[in-house]
């Protein structure tokens, strides 16, 4: 009635008069409860005068019987949300609560109501409450004092934060407010099992920390408390204290910290020197860093400078001498403490490095063992890395510049040391020195390049070689002229040299040259130097006749791919690489194909599947990041090359005959193989780039995919067709193309010599449509399901489900701009797994394995959380799949079950008898991969409840003794791990 306007609240009060004035407190409570419930729903409808009368009424009832108080508080909560509350009423209500209600004697819900009333008034009547001065703070302290419920504490802590953040008067009650909150520090709370409120220990810790670290006024009380807790034995208390100290340093100044610095440093030093906990060490270093930063910020007068200097002097005094003992256990804790303080500010960095760097350089010279030198250089590296934070090396302040010669000498000596580990640290240090602008002289830079070339090409250990290449790549953008003028010519010279040494050594050196050329190509000006070198070498290799040509070509392509990936973020470099490399690769491939088609001259290696497969990622990576305008410019050349034989844009385009990759005739097969390169280019274009003569191209690709006798050609044509279909705009043209494809596929799938090619095309077109949720995808998937019952094509169709669900490396993935909808795997699972299960039950015994294989492929690629929810309905079928004789089915099912044993132990434990039997049987499989997977699953079984597993312990341990003698090392390794876990099953502390 009140909601509809038929009644006013005051009429309701009059109607409830017999209840509200009843002598029985229970009856009065029921009357007020009803009134409060109405107010909670209708408070926004109240008039100002009504609110005034109601407030006065409810205030008077705060003196009533304790049974009535909860309902009174609910009414006041409703009134605290009224916008028409008259000035002064908020203060009046809170005074009444503070004076009349003993809050901590109330139930949790009623205490929460009081906190809600205070919160509501603080958000809407801030100025009125501030008029109470410190009395409001004192009143709240009384309300909160003794609170224990975590739900209420979260609200109370928020109120304290607001008191401080909104600058309420604390008056003489600062210590009392600190005491009423700090008594909960450190938080010791474990949520009960199945807690519906979801409050975690971490929520309370962070909320309390925000209170304690909210004002410098708490410093004199909080810092002694933190020092006390740091000295306790409880690890959680130490961690909480350190994190709180770090938080406090953000708002404290030198004035708050000065008195406690010696004690704080003593505690932090002790923890880092003595603790076995990595967490505590990390938090100690963070706290020291925060303290040093805080003192640095506070340096405004000479007195403040003295405090910082005195603090840093204490750190140096206690830690510096340990750096002279690289074999002792305190060397690293000391170095970490010094680095934590040095990293706090430029001021602390200069103060500490002035003392430490000369000492480290002296110690490096003094100690001769590689292990000792490595430790010293790693410490030096830590300080050098800190310099990077401050950018340019300041000539007037930095100790580094005055030590330039000895620092470079130490680093260069490490690079020539026989110890690989010392070399690796030296390479890291070299990279850091190179990143410090103005530190290395031109002669030093030349020496740097010489060292990197020597390590990259001639160092026996591959770790040093790879690290040197990586360092060259990171330094090259800073010094492009030095690297393009000194390193690239040296690498080119080594690559072209004909040495009289064993093939293996020469090949290894060439490999490293190729890798180094790619690694150093991290700046456009260098790319313009290195790309011609690699292409020239590829042409040289193509003209050779040695058997190793194929592998050499693959190596060059791998280096080009590496370079293409590095060029992607730079528009100029990307376009240069694309317009230089792609036409050159196409020209070489066309030349080789035409020679093969005519009179078989050298160059055949370029047409090998392995080489073409290595070219695909080069062309793809060079295309994916082109702007639409440049991509359109490029596609206008490449498509006519394949459709019309238009070769004018290719370099060295004097070919012996015309290029007709889609023409008829057996002699054109080498040319057809180059459709792989067309696929790499056209399937990597941005989606909004128009492809000239697209319909004609689609028809040619469709015909080639169904007619070619070469599996490689047929597959790449099918993939290229699918890639175009996936990006094709929806509409009549796409429908016609798909209908044409269906008309070609269906007869070929039914019978004839090209059923395999038709199945390949079906799989790739289905994938293209499944990814974009095209309506025809369900029809094509049904055809694939029907083929599982085919004795000839069934196994291949089953493997096709893996292709549908897996990420494709070269086409139909997001990196090449394919249309991939989110959760397509879940949708495919929902639509097709019931059909697979039904097909399995209806299939004959000779094809049942196909359905199991298809199902296991789908489940293997499904996100694990989805799989866990569907587990109960599918587990029996998965267990049946383990009995299948097909090793692919076995392997796929085992890899599917392994994560489920870890993530759904309760469900899996219902089938433990079957699981144990199946896994132990498969540990004797003739296939090594199956044996390994079965042993891993037997190992994962130990995550099931111990009580379920104990009856099987003896049997499993005996059975796992046999694979301990397996002839394969990897099998023995898994057997040892699994058997060890089963031995420990049921042990104390497990």
PDB file of C-alpha atoms in Angstrom, residues 69-70 73-74 77 97 101-119 140 142-153 155-156 159 184:
ATOM      1  CA  UNK A  69      17.071  -3.148  19.208  1.00  0.00           C
ATOM      2  CA  UNK A  70      17.814  -5.258  16.052  1.00  0.00           C
ATOM      3  CA  UNK A  73      18.699  -0.636  13.806  1.00  0.00           C
ATOM      4  CA  UNK A  74      17.190  -1.979  10.563  1.00  0.00           C
ATOM      5  CA  UNK A  77      19.625   1.788   8.274  1.00  0.00           C
ATOM      6  CA  UNK A  97      23.766   4.782  18.843  1.00  0.00           C
ATOM      7  CA  UNK A 101      23.744   0.765  22.149  1.00  0.00           C
ATOM      8  CA  UNK A 102      26.440  -1.617  23.353  1.00  0.00           C
ATOM      9  CA  UNK A 103      27.263  -2.756  19.841  1.00  0.00           C
ATOM     10  CA  UNK A 104      29.581  -5.665  20.618  1.00  0.00           C
ATOM     11  CA  UNK A 105      26.845  -7.400  22.643  1.00  0.00           C
ATOM     12  CA  UNK A 106      24.690  -7.620  19.490  1.00  0.00           C
ATOM     13  CA  UNK A 107      24.591 -10.494  16.992  1.00  0.00           C
ATOM     14  CA  UNK A 108      26.833 -10.362  13.906  1.00  0.00           C
ATOM     15  CA  UNK A 109      24.065  -9.208  11.547  1.00  0.00           C
ATOM     16  CA  UNK A 110      23.012  -6.397  13.885  1.00  0.00           C
ATOM     17  CA  UNK A 111      26.607  -5.221  14.300  1.00  0.00           C
ATOM     18  CA  UNK A 112      26.894  -5.210  10.531  1.00  0.00           C
ATOM     19  CA  UNK A 113      23.787  -3.006  10.406  1.00  0.00           C
ATOM     20  CA  UNK A 114      25.474  -0.455  12.691  1.00  0.00           C
ATOM     21  CA  UNK A 115      28.552  -0.380  10.415  1.00  0.00           C
ATOM     22  CA  UNK A 116      26.242   0.085   7.410  1.00  0.00           C
ATOM     23  CA  UNK A 117      24.530   3.074   9.068  1.00  0.00           C
ATOM     24  CA  UNK A 118      27.932   4.687   9.748  1.00  0.00           C
ATOM     25  CA  UNK A 119      29.119   3.962   6.178  1.00  0.00           C
ATOM     26  CA  UNK A 140      33.427   4.562  16.284  1.00  0.00           C
ATOM     27  CA  UNK A 142      33.804   2.119  20.975  1.00  0.00           C
ATOM     28  CA  UNK A 143      31.600   0.508  18.317  1.00  0.00           C
ATOM     29  CA  UNK A 144      34.451  -1.497  16.745  1.00  0.00           C
ATOM     30  CA  UNK A 145      36.328  -2.467  19.888  1.00  0.00           C
ATOM     31  CA  UNK A 146      36.242  -6.257  20.241  1.00  0.00           C
ATOM     32  CA  UNK A 147      34.837  -7.064  16.780  1.00  0.00           C
ATOM     33  CA  UNK A 148      35.669 -10.629  15.720  1.00  0.00           C
ATOM     34  CA  UNK A 149      33.567 -11.509  12.683  1.00  0.00           C
ATOM     35  CA  UNK A 150      35.546 -11.275   9.388  1.00  0.00           C
ATOM     36  CA  UNK A 151      32.492  -9.986   7.467  1.00  0.00           C
ATOM     37  CA  UNK A 152      32.190  -7.062   9.870  1.00  0.00           C
ATOM     38  CA  UNK A 153      35.933  -6.481  10.040  1.00  0.00           C
ATOM     39  CA  UNK A 155      33.511  -3.084   6.658  1.00  0.00           C
ATOM     40  CA  UNK A 156      35.118  -1.689   9.848  1.00  0.00           C
ATOM     41  CA  UNK A 159      35.505   2.864   7.709  1.00  0.00           C
ATOM     42  CA  UNK A 184      44.261  -8.020  14.538  1.00  0.00           C
TER      43      UNK A 184
END
